[in-house]
PDB file of N, CA and C in Angstrom:
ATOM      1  N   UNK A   3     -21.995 -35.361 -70.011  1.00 50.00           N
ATOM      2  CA  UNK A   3     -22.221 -35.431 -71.425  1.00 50.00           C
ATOM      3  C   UNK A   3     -21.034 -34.796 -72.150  1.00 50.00           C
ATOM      4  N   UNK A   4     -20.019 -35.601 -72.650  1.00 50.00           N
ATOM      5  CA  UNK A   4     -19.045 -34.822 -74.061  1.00 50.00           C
ATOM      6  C   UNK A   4     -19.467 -34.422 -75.131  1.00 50.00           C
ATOM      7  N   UNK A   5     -19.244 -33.104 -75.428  1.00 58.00           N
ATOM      8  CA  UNK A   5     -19.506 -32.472 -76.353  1.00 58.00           C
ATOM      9  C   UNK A   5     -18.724 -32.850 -77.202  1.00 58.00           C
ATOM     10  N   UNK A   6     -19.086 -32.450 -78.912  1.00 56.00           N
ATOM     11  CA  UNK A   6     -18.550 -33.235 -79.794  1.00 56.00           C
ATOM     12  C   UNK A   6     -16.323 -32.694 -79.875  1.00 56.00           C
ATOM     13  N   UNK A   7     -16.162 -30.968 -79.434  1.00 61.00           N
ATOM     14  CA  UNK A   7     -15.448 -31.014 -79.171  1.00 61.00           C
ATOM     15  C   UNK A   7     -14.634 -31.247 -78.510  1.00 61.00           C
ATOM     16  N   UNK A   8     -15.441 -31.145 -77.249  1.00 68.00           N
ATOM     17  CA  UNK A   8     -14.392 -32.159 -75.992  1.00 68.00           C
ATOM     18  C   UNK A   8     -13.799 -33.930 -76.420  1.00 68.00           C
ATOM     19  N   UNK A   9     -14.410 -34.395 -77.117  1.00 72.00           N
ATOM     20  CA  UNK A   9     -14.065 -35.586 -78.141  1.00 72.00           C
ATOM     21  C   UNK A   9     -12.944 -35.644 -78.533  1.00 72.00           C
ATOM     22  N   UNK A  10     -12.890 -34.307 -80.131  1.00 73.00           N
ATOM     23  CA  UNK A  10     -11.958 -34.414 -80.307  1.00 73.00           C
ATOM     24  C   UNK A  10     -10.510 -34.302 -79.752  1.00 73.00           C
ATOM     25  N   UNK A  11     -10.678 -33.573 -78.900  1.00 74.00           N
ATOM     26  CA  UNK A  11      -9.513 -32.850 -77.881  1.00 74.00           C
ATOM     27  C   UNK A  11      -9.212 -34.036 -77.048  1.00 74.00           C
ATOM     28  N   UNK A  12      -9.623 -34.512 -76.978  1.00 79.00           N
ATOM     29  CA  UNK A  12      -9.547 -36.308 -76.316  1.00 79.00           C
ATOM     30  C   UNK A  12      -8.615 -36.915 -77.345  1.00 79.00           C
ATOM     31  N   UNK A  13      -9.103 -37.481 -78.109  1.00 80.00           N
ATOM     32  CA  UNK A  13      -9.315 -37.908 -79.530  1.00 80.00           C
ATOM     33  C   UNK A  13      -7.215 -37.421 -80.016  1.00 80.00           C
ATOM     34  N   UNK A  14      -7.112 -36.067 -80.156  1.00 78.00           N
ATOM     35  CA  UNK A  14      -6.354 -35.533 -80.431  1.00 78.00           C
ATOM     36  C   UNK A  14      -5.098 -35.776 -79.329  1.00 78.00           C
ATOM     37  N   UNK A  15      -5.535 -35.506 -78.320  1.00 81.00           N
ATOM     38  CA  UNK A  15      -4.280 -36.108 -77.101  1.00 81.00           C
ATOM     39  C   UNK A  15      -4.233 -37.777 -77.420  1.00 81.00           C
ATOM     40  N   UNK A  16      -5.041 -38.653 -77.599  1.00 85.00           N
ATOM     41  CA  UNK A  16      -4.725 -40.167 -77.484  1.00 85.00           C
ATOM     42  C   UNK A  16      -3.789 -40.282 -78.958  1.00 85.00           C
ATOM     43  N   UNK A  17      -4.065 -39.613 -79.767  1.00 82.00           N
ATOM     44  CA  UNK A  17      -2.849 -39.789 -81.064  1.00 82.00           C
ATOM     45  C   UNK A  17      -1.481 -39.261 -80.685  1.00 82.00           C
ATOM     46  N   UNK A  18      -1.347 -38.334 -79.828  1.00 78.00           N
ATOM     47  CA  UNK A  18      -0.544 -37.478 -79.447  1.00 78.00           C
ATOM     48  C   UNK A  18       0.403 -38.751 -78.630  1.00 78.00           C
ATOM     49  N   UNK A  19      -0.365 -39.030 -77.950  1.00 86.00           N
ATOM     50  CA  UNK A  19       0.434 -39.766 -76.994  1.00 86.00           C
ATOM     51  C   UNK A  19       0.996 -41.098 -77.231  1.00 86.00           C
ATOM     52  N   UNK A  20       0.369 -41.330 -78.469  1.00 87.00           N
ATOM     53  CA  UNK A  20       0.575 -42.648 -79.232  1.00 87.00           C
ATOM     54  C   UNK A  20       1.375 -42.624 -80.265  1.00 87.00           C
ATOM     55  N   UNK A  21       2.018 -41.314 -80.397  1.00 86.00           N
ATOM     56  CA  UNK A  21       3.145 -41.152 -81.584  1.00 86.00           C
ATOM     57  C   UNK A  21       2.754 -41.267 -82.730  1.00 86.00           C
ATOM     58  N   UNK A  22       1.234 -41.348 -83.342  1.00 86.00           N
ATOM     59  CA  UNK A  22       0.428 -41.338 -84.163  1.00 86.00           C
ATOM     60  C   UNK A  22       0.496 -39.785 -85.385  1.00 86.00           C
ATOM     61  N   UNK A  23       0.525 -38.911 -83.937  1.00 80.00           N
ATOM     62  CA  UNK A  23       0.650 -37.425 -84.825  1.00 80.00           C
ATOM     63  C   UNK A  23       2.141 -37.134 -84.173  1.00 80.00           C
ATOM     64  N   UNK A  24       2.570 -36.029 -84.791  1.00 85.00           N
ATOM     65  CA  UNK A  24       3.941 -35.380 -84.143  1.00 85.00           C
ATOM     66  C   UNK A  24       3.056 -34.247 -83.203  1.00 85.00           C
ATOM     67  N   UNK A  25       4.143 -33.518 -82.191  1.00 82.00           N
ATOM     68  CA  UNK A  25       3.681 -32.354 -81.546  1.00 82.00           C
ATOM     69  C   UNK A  25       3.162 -31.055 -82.317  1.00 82.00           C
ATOM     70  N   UNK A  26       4.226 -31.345 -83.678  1.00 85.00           N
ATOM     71  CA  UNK A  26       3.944 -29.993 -84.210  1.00 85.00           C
ATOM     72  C   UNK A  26       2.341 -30.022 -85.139  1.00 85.00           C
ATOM     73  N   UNK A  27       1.865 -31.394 -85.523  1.00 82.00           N
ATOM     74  CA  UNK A  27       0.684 -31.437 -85.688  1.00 82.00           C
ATOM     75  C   UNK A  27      -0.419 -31.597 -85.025  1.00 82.00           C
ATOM     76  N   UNK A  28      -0.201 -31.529 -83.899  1.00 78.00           N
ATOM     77  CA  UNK A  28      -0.672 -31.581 -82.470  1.00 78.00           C
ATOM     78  C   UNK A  28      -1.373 -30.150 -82.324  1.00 78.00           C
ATOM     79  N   UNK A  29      -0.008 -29.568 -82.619  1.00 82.00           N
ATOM     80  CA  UNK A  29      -0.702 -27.974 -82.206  1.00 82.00           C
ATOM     81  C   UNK A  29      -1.153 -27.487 -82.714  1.00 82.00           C
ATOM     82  N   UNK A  30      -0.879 -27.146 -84.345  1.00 83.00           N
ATOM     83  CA  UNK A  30      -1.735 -27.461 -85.519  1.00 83.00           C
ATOM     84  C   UNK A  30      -3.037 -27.125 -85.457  1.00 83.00           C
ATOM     85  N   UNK A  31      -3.205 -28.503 -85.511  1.00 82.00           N
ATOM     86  CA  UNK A  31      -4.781 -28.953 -84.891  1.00 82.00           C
ATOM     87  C   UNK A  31      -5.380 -27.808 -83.934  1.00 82.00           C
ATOM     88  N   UNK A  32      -5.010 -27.989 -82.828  1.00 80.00           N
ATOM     89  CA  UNK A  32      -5.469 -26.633 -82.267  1.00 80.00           C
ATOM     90  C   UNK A  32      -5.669 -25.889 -82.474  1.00 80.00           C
ATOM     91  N   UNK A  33      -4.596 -24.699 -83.223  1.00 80.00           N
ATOM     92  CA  UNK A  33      -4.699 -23.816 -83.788  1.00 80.00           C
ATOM     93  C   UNK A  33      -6.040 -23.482 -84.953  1.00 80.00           C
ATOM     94  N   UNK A  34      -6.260 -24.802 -85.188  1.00 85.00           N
ATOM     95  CA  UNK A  34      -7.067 -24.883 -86.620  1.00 85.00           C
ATOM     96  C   UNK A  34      -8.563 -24.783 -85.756  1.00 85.00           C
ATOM     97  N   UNK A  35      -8.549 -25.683 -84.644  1.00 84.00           N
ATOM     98  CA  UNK A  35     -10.060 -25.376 -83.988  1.00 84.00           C
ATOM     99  C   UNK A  35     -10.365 -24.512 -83.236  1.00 84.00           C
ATOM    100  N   UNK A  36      -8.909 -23.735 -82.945  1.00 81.00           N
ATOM    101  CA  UNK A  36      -9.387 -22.217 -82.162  1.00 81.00           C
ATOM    102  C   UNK A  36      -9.907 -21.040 -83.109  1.00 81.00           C
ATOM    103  N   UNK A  37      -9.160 -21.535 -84.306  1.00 85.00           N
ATOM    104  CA  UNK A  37      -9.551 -20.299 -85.206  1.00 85.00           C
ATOM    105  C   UNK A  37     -11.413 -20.498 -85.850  1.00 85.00           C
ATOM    106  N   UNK A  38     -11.084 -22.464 -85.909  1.00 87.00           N
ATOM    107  CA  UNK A  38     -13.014 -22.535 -86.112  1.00 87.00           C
ATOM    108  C   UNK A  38     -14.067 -22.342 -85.323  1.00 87.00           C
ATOM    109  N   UNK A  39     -13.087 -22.267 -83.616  1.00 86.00           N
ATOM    110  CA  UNK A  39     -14.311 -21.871 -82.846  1.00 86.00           C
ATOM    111  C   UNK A  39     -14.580 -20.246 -82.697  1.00 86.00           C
ATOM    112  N   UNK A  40     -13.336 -19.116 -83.195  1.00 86.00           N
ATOM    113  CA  UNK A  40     -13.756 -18.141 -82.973  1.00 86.00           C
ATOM    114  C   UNK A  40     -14.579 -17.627 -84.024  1.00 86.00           C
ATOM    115  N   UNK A  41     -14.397 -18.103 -85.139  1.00 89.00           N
ATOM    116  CA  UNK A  41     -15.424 -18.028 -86.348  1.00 89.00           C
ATOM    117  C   UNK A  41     -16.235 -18.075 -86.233  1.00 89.00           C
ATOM    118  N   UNK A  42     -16.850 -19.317 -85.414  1.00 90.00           N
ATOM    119  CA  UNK A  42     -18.448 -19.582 -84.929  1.00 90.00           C
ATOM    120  C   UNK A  42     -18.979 -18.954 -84.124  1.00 90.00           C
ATOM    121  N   UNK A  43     -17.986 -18.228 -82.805  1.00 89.00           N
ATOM    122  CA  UNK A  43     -18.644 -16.786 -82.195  1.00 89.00           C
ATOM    123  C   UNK A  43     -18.688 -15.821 -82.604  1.00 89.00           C
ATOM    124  N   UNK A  44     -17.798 -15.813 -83.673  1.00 90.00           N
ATOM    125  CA  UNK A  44     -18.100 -14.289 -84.239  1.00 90.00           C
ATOM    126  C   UNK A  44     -19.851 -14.247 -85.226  1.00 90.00           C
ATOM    127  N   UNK A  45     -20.086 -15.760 -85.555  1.00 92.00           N
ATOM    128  CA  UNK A  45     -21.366 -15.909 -86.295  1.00 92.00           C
ATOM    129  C   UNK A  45     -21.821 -15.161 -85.147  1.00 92.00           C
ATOM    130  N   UNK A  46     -21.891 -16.145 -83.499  1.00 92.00           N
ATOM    131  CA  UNK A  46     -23.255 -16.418 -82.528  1.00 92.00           C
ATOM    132  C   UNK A  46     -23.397 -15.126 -81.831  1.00 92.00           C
ATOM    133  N   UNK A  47     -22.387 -14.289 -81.876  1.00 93.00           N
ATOM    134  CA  UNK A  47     -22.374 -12.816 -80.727  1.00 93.00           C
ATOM    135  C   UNK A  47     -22.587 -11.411 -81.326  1.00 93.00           C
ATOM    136  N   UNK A  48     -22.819 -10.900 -80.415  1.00 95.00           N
ATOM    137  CA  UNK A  48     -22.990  -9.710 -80.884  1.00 95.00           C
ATOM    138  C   UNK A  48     -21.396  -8.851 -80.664  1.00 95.00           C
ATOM    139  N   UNK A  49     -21.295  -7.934 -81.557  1.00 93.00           N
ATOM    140  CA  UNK A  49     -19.678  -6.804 -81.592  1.00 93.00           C
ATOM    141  C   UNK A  49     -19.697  -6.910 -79.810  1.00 93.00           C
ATOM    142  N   UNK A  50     -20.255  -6.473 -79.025  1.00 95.00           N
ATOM    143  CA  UNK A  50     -20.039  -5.766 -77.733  1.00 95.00           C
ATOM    144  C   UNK A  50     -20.139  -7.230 -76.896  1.00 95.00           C
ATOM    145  N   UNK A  51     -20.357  -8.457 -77.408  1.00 94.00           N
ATOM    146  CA  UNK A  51     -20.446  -9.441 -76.341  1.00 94.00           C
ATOM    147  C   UNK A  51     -19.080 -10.230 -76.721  1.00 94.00           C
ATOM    148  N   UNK A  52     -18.821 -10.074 -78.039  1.00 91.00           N
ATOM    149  CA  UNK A  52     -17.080 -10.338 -78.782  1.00 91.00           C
ATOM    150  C   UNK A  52     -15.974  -9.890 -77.859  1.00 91.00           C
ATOM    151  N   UNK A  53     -16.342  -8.235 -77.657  1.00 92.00           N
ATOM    152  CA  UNK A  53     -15.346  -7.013 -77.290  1.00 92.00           C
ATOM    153  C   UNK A  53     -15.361  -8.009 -75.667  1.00 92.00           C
ATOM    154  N   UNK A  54     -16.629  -8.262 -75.161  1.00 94.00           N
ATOM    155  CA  UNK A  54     -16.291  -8.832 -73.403  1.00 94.00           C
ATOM    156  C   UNK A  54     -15.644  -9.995 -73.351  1.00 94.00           C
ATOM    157  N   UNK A  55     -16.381 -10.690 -74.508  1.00 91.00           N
ATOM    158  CA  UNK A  55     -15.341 -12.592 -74.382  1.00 91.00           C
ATOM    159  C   UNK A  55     -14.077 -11.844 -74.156  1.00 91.00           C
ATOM    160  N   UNK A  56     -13.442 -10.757 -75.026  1.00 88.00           N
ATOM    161  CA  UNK A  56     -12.251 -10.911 -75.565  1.00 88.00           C
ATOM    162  C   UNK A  56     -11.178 -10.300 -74.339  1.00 88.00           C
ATOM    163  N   UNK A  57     -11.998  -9.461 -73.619  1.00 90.00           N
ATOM    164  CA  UNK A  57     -11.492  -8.590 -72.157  1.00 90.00           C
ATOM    165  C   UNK A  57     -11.160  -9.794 -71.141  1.00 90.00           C
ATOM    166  N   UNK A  58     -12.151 -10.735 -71.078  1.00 92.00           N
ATOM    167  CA  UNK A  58     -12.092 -11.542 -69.825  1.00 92.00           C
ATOM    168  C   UNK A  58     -11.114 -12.642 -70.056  1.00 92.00           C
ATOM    169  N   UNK A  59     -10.935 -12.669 -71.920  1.00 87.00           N
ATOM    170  CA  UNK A  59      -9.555 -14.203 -71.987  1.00 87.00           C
ATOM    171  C   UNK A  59      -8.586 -13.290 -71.619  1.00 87.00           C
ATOM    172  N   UNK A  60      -8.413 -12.199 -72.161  1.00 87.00           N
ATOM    173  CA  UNK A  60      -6.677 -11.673 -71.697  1.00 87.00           C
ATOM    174  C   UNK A  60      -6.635 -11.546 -69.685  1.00 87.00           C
ATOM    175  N   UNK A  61      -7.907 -11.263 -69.334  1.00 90.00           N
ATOM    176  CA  UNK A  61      -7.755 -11.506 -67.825  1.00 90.00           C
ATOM    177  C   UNK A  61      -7.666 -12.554 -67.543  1.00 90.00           C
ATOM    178  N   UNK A  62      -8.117 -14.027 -67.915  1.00 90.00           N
ATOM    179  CA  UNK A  62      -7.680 -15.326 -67.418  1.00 90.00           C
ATOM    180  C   UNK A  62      -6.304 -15.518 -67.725  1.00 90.00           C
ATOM    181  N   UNK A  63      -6.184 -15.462 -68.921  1.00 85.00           N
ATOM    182  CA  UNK A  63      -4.825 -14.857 -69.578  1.00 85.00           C
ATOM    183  C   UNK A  63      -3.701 -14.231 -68.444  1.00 85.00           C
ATOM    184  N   UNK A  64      -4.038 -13.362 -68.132  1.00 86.00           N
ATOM    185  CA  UNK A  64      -3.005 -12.764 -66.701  1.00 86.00           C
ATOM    186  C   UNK A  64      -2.917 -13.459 -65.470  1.00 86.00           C
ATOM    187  N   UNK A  65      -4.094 -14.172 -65.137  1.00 89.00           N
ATOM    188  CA  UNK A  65      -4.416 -14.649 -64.009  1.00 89.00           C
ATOM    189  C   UNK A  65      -3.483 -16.269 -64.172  1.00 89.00           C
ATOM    190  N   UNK A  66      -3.605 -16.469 -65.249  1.00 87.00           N
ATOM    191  CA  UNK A  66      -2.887 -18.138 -65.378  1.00 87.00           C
ATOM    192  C   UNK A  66      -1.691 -17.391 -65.163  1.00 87.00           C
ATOM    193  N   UNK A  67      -0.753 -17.119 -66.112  1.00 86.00           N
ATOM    194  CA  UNK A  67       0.860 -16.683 -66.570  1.00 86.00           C
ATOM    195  C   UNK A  67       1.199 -15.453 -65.837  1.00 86.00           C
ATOM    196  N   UNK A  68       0.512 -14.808 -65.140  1.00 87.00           N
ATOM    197  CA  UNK A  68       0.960 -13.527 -64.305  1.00 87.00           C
ATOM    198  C   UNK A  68       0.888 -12.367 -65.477  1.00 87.00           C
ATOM    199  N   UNK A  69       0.747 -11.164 -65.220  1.00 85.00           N
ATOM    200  CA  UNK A  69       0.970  -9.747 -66.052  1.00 85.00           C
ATOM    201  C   UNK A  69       1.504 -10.075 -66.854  1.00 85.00           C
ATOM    202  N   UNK A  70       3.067  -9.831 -66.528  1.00 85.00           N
ATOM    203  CA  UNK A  70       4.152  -9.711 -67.237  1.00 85.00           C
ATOM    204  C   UNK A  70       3.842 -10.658 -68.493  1.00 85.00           C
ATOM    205  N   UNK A  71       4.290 -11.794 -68.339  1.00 86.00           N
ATOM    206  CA  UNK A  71       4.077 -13.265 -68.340  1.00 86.00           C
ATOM    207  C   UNK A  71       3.169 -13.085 -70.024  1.00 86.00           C
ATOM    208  N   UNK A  72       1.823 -12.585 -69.511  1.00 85.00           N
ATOM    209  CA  UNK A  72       0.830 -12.251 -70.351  1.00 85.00           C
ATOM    210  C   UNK A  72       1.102 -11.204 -71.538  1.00 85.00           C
ATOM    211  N   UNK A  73       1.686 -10.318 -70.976  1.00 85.00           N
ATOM    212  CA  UNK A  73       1.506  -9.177 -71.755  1.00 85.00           C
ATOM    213  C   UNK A  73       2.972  -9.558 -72.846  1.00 85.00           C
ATOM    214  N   UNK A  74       4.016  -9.970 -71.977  1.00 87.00           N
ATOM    215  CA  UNK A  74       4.851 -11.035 -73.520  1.00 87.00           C
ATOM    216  C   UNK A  74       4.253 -12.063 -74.451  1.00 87.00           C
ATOM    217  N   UNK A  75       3.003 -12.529 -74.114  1.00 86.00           N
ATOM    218  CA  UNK A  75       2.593 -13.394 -75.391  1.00 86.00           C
ATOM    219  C   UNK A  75       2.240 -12.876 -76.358  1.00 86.00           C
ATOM    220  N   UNK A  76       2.746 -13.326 -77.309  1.00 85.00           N
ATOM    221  CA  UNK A  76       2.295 -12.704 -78.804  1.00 85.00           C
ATOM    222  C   UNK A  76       1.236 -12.133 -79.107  1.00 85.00           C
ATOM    223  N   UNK A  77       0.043 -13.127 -78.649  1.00 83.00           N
ATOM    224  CA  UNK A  77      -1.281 -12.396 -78.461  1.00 83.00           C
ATOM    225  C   UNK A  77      -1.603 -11.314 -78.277  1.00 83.00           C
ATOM    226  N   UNK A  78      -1.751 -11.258 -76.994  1.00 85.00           N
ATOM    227  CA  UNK A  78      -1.886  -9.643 -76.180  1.00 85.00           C
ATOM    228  C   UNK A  78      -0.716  -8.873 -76.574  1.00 85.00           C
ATOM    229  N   UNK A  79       0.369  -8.799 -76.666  1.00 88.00           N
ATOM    230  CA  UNK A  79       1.390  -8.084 -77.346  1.00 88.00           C
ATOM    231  C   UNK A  79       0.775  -7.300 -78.510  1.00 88.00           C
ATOM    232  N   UNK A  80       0.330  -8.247 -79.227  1.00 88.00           N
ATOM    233  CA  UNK A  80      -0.150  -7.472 -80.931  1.00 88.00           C
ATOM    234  C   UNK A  80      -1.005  -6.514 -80.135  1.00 88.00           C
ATOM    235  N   UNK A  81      -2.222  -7.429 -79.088  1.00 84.00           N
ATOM    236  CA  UNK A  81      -3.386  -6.420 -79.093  1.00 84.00           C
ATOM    237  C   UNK A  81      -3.409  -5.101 -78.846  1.00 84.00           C
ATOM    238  N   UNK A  82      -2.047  -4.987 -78.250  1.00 86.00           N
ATOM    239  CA  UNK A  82      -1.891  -3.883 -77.255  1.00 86.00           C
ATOM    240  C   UNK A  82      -0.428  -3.359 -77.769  1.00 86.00           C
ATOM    241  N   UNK A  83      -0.144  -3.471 -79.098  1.00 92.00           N
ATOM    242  CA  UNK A  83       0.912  -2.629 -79.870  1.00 92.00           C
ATOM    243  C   UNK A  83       1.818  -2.304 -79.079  1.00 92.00           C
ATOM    244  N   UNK A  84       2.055  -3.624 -78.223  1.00 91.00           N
ATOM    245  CA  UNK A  84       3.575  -3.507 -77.564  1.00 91.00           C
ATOM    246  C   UNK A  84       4.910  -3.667 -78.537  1.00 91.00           C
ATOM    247  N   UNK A  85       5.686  -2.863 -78.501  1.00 92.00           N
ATOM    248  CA  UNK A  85       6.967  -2.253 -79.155  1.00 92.00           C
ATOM    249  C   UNK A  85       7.978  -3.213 -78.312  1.00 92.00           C
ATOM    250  N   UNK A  86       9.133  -3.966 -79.491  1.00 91.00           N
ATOM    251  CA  UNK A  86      10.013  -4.562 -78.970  1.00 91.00           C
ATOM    252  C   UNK A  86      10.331  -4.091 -77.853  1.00 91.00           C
ATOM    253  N   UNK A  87      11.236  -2.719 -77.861  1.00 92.00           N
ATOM    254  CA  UNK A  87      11.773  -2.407 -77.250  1.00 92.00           C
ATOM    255  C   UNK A  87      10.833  -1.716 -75.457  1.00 92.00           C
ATOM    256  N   UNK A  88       9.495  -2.245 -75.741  1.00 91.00           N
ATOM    257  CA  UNK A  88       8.550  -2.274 -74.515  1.00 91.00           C
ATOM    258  C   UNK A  88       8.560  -3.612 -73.948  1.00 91.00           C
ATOM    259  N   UNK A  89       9.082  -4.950 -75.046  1.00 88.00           N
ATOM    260  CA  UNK A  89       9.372  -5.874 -74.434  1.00 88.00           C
ATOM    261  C   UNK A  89      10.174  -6.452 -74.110  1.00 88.00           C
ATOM    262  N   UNK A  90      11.426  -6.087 -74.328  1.00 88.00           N
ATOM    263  CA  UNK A  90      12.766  -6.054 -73.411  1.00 88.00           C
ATOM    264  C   UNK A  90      12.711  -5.473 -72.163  1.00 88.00           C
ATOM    265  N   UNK A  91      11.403  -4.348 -71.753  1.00 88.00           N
ATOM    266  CA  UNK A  91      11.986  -3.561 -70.492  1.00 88.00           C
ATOM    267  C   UNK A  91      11.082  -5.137 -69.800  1.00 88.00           C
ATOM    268  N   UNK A  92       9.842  -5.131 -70.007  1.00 84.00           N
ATOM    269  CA  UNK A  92       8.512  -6.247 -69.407  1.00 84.00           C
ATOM    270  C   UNK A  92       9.899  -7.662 -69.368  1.00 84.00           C
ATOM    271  N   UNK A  93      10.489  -8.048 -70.163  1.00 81.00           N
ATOM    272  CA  UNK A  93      11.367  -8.897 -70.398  1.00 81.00           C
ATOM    273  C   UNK A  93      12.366  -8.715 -68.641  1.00 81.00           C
ATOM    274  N   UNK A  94      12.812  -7.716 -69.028  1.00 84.00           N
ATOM    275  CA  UNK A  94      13.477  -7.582 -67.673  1.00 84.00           C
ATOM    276  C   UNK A  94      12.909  -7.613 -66.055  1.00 84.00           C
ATOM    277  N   UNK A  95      11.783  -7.205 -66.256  1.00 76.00           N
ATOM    278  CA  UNK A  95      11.170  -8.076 -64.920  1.00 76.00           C
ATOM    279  C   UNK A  95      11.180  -9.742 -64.785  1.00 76.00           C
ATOM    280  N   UNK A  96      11.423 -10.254 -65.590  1.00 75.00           N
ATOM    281  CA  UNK A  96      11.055 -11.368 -65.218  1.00 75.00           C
ATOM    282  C   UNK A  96      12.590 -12.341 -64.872  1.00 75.00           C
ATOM    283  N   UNK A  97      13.708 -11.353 -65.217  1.00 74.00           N
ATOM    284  CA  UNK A  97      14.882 -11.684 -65.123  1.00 74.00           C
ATOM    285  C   UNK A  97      15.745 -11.470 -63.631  1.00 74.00           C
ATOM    286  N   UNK A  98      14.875 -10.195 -63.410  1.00 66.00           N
ATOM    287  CA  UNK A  98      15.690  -9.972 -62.014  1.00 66.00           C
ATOM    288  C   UNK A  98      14.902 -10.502 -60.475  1.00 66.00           C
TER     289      UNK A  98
END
């Protein structure tokens, strides 16, 4: 059974691929339904079931892209008030 978002995300790749949308409205898009789906959990959850979603994406998060990897994305960066100059040293692991 597809859910109505799995649709669009369908939906959204077949324009994609059809030169219909550009990439950069591509992502866009995304951006626009990640921010409407976290809206809608922040309706459906409770503070402390928010705080766990939010523990276990930065661990899939590590587990896809590795530590390092992770802890340079912008994301987790903000979350965790990493300092440029904390990400030049993290930067340098991934160089040598």
């Amino acid at each position: 059974m597809q859910t109505l978002a799995g649709q669009a995300a369908i939906d959204s790749i077949k324009l994609l691929q059809s030169g219909q949308i550009s990439g950069e409205d591509y992502t866009l898009g995304l951006h626009a339904r990640g921010a409407e789906m976290d809206a809608r959990l922040t309706e459906m959850m409770l503070t402390h079931e928010l705080v766990r979603l939010k523990q276990i994406v930065v661990q899939k998060h590590m587990a896809r892209a590795g530590t390092v990897n992770a802890i340079l994305s912008n994301d987790i960066s903000q979350r965790l008030s990493i300092t440029e100059a904390q990400r030049k040293q993290f930067g340098s692991f991934l160089s040598s």
